[in-house]
Coordinates of N, CA, C and O in Angstrom, one line a residue:
X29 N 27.1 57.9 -2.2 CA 25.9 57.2 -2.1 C 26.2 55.7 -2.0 O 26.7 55.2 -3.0
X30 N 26.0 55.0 -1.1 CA 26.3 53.7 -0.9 C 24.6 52.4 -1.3 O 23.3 52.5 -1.1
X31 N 25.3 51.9 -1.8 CA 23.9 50.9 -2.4 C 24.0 49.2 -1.5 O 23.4 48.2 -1.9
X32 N 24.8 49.4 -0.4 CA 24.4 48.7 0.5 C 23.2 48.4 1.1 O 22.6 49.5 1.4
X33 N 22.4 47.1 1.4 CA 21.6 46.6 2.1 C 21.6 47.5 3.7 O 22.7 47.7 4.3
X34 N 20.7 47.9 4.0 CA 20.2 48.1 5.7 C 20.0 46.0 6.2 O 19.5 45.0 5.7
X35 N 20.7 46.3 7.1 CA 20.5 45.0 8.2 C 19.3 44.8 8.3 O 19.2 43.6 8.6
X36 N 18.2 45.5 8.1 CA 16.5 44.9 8.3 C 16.0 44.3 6.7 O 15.3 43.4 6.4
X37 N 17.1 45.5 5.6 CA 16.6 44.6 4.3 C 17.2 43.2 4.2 O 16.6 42.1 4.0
X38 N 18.7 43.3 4.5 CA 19.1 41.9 4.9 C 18.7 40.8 5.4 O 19.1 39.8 5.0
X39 N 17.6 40.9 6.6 CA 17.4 39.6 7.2 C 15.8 39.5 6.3 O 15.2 38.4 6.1
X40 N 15.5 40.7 5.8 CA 14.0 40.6 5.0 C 14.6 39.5 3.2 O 14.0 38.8 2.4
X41 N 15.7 39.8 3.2 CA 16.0 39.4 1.5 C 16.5 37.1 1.8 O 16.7 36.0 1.2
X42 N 16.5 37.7 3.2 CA 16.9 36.0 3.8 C 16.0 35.2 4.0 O 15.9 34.0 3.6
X43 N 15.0 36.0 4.7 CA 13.1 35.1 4.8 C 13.5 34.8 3.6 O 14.1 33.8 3.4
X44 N 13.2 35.6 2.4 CA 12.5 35.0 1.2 C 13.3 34.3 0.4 O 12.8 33.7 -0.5
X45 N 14.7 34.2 0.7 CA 15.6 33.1 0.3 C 15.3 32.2 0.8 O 15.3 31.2 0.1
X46 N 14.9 32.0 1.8 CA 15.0 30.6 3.1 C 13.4 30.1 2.1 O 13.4 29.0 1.4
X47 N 12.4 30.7 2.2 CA 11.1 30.6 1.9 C 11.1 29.9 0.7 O 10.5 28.8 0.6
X48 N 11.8 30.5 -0.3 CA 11.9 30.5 -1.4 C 12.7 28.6 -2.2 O 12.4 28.0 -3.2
X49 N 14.1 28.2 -0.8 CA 14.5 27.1 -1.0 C 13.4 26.5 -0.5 O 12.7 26.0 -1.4
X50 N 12.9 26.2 1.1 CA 11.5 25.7 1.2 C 11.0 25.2 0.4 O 11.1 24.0 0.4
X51 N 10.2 25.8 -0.7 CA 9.4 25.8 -1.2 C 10.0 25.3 -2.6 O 9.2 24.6 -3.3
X52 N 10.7 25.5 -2.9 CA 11.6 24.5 -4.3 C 11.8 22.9 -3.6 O 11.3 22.0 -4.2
X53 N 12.4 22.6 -2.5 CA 12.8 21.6 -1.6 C 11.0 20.7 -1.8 O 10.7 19.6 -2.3
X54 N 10.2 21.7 -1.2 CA 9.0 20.8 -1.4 C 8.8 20.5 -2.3 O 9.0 19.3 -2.5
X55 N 8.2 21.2 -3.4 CA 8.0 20.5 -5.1 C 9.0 19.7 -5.5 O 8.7 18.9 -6.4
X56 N 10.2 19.7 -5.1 CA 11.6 18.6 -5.6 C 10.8 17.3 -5.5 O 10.5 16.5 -6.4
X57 N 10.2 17.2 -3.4 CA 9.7 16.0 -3.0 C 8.8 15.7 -3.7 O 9.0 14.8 -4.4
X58 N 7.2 16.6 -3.8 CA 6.4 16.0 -4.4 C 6.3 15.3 -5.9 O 5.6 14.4 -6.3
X59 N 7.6 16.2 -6.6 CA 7.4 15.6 -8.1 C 8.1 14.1 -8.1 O 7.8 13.1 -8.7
X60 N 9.1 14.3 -7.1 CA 10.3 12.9 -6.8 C 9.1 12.0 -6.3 O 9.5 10.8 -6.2
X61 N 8.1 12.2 -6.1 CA 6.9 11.1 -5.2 C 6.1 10.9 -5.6 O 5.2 10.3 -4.9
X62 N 5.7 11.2 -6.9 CA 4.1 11.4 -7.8 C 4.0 10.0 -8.1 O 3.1 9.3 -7.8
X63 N 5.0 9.7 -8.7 CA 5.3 8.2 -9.1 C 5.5 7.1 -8.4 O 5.8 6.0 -8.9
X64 N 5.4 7.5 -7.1 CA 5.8 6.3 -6.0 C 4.4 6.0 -4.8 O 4.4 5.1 -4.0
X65 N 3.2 7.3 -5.2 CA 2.0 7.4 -3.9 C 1.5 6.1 -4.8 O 1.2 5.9 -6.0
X66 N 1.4 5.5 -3.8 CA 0.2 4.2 -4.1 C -1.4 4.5 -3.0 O -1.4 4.6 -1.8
X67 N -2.4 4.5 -3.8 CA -3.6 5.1 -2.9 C -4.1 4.0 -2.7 O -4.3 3.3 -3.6
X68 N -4.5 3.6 -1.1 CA -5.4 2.6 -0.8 C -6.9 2.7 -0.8 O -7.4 3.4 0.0
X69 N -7.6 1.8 -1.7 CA -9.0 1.6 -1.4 C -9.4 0.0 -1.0 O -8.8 -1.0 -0.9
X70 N -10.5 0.5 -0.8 CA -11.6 -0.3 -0.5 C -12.2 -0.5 -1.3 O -12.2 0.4 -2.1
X71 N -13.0 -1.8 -1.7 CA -13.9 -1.7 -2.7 C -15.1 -0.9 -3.1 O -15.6 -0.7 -4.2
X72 N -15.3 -0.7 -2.2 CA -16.6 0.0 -2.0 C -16.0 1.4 -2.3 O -16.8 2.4 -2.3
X73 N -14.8 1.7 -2.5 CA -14.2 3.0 -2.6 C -14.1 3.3 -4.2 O -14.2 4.4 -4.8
X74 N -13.8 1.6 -4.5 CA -13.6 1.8 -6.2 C -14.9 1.5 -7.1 O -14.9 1.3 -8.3
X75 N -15.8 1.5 -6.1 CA -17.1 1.2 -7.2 C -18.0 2.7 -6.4 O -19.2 2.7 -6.6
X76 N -17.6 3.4 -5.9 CA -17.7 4.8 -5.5 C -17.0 5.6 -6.4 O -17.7 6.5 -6.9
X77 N -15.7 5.6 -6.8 CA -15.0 6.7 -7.2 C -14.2 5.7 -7.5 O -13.6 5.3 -6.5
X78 N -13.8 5.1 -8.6 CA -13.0 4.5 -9.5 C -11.6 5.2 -9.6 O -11.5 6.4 -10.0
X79 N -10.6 4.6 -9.3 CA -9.3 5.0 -9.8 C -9.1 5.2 -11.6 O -9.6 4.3 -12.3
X80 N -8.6 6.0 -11.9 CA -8.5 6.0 -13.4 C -7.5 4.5 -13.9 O -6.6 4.0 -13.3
X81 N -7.8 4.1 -14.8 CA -7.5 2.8 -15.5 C -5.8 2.4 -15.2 O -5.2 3.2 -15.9
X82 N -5.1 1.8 -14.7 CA -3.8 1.6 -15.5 C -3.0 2.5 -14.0 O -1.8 2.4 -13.8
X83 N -3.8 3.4 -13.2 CA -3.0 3.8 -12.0 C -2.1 3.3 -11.2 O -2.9 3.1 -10.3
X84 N -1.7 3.1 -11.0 CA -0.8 2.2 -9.1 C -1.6 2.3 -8.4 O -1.7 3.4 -7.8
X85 N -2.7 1.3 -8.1 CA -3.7 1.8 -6.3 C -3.3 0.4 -5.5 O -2.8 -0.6 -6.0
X86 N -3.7 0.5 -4.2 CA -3.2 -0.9 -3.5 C -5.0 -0.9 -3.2 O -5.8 0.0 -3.1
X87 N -5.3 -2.4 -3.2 CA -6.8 -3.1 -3.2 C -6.4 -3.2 -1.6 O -5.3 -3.0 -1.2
X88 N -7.4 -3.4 -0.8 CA -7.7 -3.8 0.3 C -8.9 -4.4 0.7 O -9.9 -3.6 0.4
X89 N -9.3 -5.8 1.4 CA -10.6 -6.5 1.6 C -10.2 -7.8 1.8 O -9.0 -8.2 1.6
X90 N -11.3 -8.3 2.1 CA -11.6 -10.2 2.6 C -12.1 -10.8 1.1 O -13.1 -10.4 0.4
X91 N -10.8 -12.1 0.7 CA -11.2 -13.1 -0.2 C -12.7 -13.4 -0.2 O -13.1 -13.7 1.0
X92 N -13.5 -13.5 -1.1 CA -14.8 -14.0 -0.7 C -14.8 -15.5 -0.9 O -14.5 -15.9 -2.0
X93 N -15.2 -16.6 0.3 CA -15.2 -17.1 -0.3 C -16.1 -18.0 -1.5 O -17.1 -17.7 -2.0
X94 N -15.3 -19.1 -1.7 CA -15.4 -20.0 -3.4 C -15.3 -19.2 -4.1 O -16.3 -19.0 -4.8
X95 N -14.2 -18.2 -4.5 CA -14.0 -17.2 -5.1 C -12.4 -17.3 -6.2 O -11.9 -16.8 -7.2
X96 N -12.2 -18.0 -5.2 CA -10.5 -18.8 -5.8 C -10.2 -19.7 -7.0 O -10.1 -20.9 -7.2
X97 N -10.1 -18.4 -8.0 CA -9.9 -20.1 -8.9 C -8.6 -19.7 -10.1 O -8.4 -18.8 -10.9
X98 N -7.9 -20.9 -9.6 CA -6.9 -20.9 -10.9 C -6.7 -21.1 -12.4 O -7.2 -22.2 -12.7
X99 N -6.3 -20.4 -13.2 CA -6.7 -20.8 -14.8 C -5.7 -21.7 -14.9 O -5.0 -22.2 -14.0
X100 N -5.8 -21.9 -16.2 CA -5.3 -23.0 -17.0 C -3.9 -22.9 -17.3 O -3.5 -23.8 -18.0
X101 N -3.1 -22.2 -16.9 CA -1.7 -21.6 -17.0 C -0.9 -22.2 -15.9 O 0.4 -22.4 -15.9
X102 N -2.3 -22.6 -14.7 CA -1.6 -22.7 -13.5 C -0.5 -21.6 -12.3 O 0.2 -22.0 -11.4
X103 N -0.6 -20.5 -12.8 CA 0.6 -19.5 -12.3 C -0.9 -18.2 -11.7 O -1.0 -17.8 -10.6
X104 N -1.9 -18.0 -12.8 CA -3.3 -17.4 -12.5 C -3.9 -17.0 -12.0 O -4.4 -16.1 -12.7
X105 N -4.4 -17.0 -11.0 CA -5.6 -16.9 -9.6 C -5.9 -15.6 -10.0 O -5.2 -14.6 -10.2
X106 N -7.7 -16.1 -10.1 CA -9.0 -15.0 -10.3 C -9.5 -15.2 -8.8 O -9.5 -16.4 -8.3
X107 N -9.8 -14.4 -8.2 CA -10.9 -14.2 -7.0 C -11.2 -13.0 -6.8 O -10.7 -12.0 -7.3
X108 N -12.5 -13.1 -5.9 CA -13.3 -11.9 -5.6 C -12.7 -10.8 -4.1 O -12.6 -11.4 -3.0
X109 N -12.6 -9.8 -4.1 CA -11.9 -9.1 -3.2 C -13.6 -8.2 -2.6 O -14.2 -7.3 -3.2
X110 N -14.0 -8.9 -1.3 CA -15.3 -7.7 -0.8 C -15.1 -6.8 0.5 O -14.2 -6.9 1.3
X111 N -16.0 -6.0 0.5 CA -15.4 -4.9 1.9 C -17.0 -4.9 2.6 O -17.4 -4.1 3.4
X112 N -18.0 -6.1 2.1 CA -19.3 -6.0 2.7 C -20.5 -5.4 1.9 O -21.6 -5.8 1.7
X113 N -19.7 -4.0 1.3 CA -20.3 -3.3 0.8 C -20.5 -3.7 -1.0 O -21.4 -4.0 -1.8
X114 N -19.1 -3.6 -1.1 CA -19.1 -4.2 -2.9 C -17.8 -5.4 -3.5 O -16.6 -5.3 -3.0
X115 N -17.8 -5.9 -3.9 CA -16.5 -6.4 -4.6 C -15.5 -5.7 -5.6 O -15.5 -4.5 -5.8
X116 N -14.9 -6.4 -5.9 CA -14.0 -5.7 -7.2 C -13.2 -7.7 -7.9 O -12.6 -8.4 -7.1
X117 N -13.5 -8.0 -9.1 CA -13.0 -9.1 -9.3 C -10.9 -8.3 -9.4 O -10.4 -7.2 -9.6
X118 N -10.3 -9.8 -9.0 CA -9.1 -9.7 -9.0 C -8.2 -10.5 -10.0 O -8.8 -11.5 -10.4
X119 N -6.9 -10.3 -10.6 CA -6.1 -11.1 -11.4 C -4.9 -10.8 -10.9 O -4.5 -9.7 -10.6
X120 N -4.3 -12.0 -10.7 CA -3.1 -12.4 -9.9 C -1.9 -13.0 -10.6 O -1.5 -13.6 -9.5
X121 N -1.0 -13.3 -11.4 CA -0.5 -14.1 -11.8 C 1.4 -13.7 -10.8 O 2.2 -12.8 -10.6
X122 N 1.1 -15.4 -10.4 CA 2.6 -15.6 -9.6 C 2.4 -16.3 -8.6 O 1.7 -17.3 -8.9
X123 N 2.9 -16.3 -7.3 CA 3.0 -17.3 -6.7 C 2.0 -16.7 -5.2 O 2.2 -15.5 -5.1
X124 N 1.6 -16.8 -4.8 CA 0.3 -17.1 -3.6 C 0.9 -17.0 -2.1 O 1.8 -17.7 -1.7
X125 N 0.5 -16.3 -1.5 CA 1.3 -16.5 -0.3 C 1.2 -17.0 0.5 O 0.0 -17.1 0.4
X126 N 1.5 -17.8 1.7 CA 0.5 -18.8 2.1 C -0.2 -18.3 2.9 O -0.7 -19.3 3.3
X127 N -0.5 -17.7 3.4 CA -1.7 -17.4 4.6 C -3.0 -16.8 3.3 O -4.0 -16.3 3.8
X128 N -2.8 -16.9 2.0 CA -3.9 -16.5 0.6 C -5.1 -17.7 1.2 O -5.0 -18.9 1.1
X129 N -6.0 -17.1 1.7 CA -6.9 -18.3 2.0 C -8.5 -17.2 1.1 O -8.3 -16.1 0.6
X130 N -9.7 -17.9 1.3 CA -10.8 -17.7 1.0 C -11.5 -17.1 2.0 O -12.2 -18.0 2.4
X131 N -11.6 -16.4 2.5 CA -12.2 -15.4 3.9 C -11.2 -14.7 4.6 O -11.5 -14.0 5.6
X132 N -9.8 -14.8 4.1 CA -8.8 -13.8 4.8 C -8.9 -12.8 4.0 O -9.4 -12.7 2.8
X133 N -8.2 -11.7 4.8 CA -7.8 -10.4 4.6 C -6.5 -10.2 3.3 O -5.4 -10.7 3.2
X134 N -6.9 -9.5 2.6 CA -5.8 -9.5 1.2 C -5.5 -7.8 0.9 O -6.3 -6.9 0.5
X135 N -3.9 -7.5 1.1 CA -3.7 -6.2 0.4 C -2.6 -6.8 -1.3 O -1.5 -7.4 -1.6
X136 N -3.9 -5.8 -2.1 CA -3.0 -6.1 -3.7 C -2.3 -5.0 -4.0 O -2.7 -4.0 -3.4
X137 N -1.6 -4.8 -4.7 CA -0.9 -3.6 -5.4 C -0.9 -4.0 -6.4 O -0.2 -5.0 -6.7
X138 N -1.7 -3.2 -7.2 CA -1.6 -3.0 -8.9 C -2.9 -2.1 -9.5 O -3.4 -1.2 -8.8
X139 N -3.3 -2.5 -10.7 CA -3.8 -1.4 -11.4 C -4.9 -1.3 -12.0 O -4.5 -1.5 -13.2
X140 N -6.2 -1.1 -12.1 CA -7.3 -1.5 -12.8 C -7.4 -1.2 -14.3 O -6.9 -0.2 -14.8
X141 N -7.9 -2.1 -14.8 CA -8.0 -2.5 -16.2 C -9.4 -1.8 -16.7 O -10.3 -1.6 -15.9
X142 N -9.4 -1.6 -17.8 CA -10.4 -1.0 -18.5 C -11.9 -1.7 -18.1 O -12.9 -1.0 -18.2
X143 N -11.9 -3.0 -17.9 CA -12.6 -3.8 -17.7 C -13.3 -3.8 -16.3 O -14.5 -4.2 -16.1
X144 N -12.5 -3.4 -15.4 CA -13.1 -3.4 -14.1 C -12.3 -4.3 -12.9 O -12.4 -4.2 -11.6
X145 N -11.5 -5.1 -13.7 CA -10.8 -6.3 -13.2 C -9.5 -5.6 -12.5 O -8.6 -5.1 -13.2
X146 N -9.4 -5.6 -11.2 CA -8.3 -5.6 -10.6 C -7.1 -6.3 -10.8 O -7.1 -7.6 -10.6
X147 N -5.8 -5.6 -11.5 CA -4.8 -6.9 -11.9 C -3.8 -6.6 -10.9 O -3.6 -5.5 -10.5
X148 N -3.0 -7.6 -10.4 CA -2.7 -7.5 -8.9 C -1.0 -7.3 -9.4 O -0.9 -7.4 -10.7
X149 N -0.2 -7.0 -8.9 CA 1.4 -7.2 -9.1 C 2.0 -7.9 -7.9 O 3.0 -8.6 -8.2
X150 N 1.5 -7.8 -6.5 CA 2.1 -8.2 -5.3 C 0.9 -8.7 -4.6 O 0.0 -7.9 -4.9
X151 N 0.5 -9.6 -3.9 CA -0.1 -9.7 -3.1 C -0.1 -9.8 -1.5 O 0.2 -11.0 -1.2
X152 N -0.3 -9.2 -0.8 CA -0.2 -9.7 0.7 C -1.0 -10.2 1.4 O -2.0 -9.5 1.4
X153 N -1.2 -11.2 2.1 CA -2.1 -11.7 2.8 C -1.9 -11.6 4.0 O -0.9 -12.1 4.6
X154 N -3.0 -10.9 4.8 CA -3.3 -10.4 6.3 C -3.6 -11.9 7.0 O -4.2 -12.8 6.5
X155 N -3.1 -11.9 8.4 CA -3.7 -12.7 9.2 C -4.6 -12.0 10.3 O -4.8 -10.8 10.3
X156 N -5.3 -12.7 11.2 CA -5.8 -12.6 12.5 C -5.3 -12.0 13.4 O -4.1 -12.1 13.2
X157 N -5.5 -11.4 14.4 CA -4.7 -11.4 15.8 C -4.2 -12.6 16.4 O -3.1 -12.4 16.9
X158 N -4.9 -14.0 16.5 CA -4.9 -14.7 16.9 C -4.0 -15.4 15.8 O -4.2 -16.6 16.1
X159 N -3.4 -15.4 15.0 CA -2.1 -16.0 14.1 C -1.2 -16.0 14.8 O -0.7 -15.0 15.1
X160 N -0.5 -17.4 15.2 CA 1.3 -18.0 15.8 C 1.5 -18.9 14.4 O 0.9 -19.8 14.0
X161 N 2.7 -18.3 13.8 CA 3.7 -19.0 13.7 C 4.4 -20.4 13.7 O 4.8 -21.0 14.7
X162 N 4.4 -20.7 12.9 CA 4.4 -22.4 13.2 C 5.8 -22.6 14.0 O 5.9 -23.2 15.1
X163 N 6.4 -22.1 13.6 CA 7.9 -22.0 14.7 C 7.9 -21.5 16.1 O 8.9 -21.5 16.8
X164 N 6.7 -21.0 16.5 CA 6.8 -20.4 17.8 C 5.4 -21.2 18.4 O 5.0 -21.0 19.5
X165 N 4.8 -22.2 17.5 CA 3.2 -22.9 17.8 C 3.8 -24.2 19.4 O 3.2 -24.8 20.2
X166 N 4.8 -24.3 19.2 CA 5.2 -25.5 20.1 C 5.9 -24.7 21.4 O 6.0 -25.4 22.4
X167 N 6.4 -23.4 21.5 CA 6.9 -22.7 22.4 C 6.1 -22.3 22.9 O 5.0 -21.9 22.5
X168 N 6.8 -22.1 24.8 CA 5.5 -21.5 25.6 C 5.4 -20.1 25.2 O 5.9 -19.5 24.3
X169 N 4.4 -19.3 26.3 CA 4.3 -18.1 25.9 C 5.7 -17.0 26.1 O 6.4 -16.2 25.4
X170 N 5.6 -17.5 27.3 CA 7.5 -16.6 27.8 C 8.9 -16.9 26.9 O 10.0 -16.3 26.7
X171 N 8.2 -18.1 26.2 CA 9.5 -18.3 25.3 C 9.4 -17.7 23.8 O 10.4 -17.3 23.1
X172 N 7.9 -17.8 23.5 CA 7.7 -17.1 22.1 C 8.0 -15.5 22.3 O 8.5 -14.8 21.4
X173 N 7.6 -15.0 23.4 CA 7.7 -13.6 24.0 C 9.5 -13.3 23.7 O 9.9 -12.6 22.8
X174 N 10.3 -13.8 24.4 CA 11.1 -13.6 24.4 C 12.6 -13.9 23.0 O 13.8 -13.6 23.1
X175 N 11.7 -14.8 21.8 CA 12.4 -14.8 20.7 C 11.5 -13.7 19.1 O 11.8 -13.5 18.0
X176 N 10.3 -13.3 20.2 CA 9.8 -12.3 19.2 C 10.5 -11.2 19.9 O 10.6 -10.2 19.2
X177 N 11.1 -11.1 21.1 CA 11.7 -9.8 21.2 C 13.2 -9.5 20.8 O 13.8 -8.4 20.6
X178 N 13.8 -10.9 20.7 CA 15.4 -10.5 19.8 C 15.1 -10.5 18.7 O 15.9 -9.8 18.1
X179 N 14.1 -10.8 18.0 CA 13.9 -10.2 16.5 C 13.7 -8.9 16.1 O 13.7 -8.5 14.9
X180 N 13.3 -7.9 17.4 CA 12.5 -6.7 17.1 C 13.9 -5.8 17.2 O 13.8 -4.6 17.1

């Protein structure tokens, strides 16, 4: 009596190995990633459906402005982050980046506070389409063209 595999249970006992690493391989990723998804909203997203308190979410919206104001620390910046629809107040402590203006576009990463207040950890500030470069503002077009393309 031989207790050898048939060649058809063989390639059947292999799917479900194969299947089986798959599918370990996936949950490896997702658990290795739980801690690193940062979810982007909108404001109007977070006065819709609030991120839970203390999360990682990244802010996204236009400074409103007169909305800018630094505390007493001087390191500080409070401003309003809107998407048209709603705000979300912001807290920033560190250094500003410079295109941080009052009607530009701002992506924050960090975490809402019990309070409602967006506390920022990073901030980025979006420019225009129409944003050059102060280094390329005196160069013609063929020439800015052609040192944005050794950079790429």
């Amino acid at each position: 009596m031989s207790t050898a595999l048939k060649p058809k249970h063989q390639r059947l006992a292999l799917v479900v190995l194969a299947l089986v690493v798959l599918v370990g391989a996936a949950l490896l990723a997702a658990w290795g990633l739980r801690g690193q998804a940062s979810y982007f909203y909108v404001p109007s997203d977070i006065a819709s459906d609030p991120p839970e308190a203390g999360r990682a979410v990244r802010l996204g919206g236009m400074v409103q402005e007169g909305s800018i104001k630094t505390m007493p620390d001087g390191v500080t910046v409070a401003f309003i982050v809107g998407d048209g629809e709603a705000t979300v107040p912001v807290r920033y402590t560190g250094i500003t980046p410079d295109l941080f203006v009052e009607g530009s576009g701002v992506v924050a990463d960090g975490r809402l506070a019990p309070d409602g207040t967006f506390v920022a950890d990073s901030l980025l500030a979006k420019h225009d389409e129409n944003y050059m470069p102060r280094e390329l503002e005196d160069m013609s077009k063929a020439q800015a063209k052609a040192v944005v393309a050794e950079t790429e």
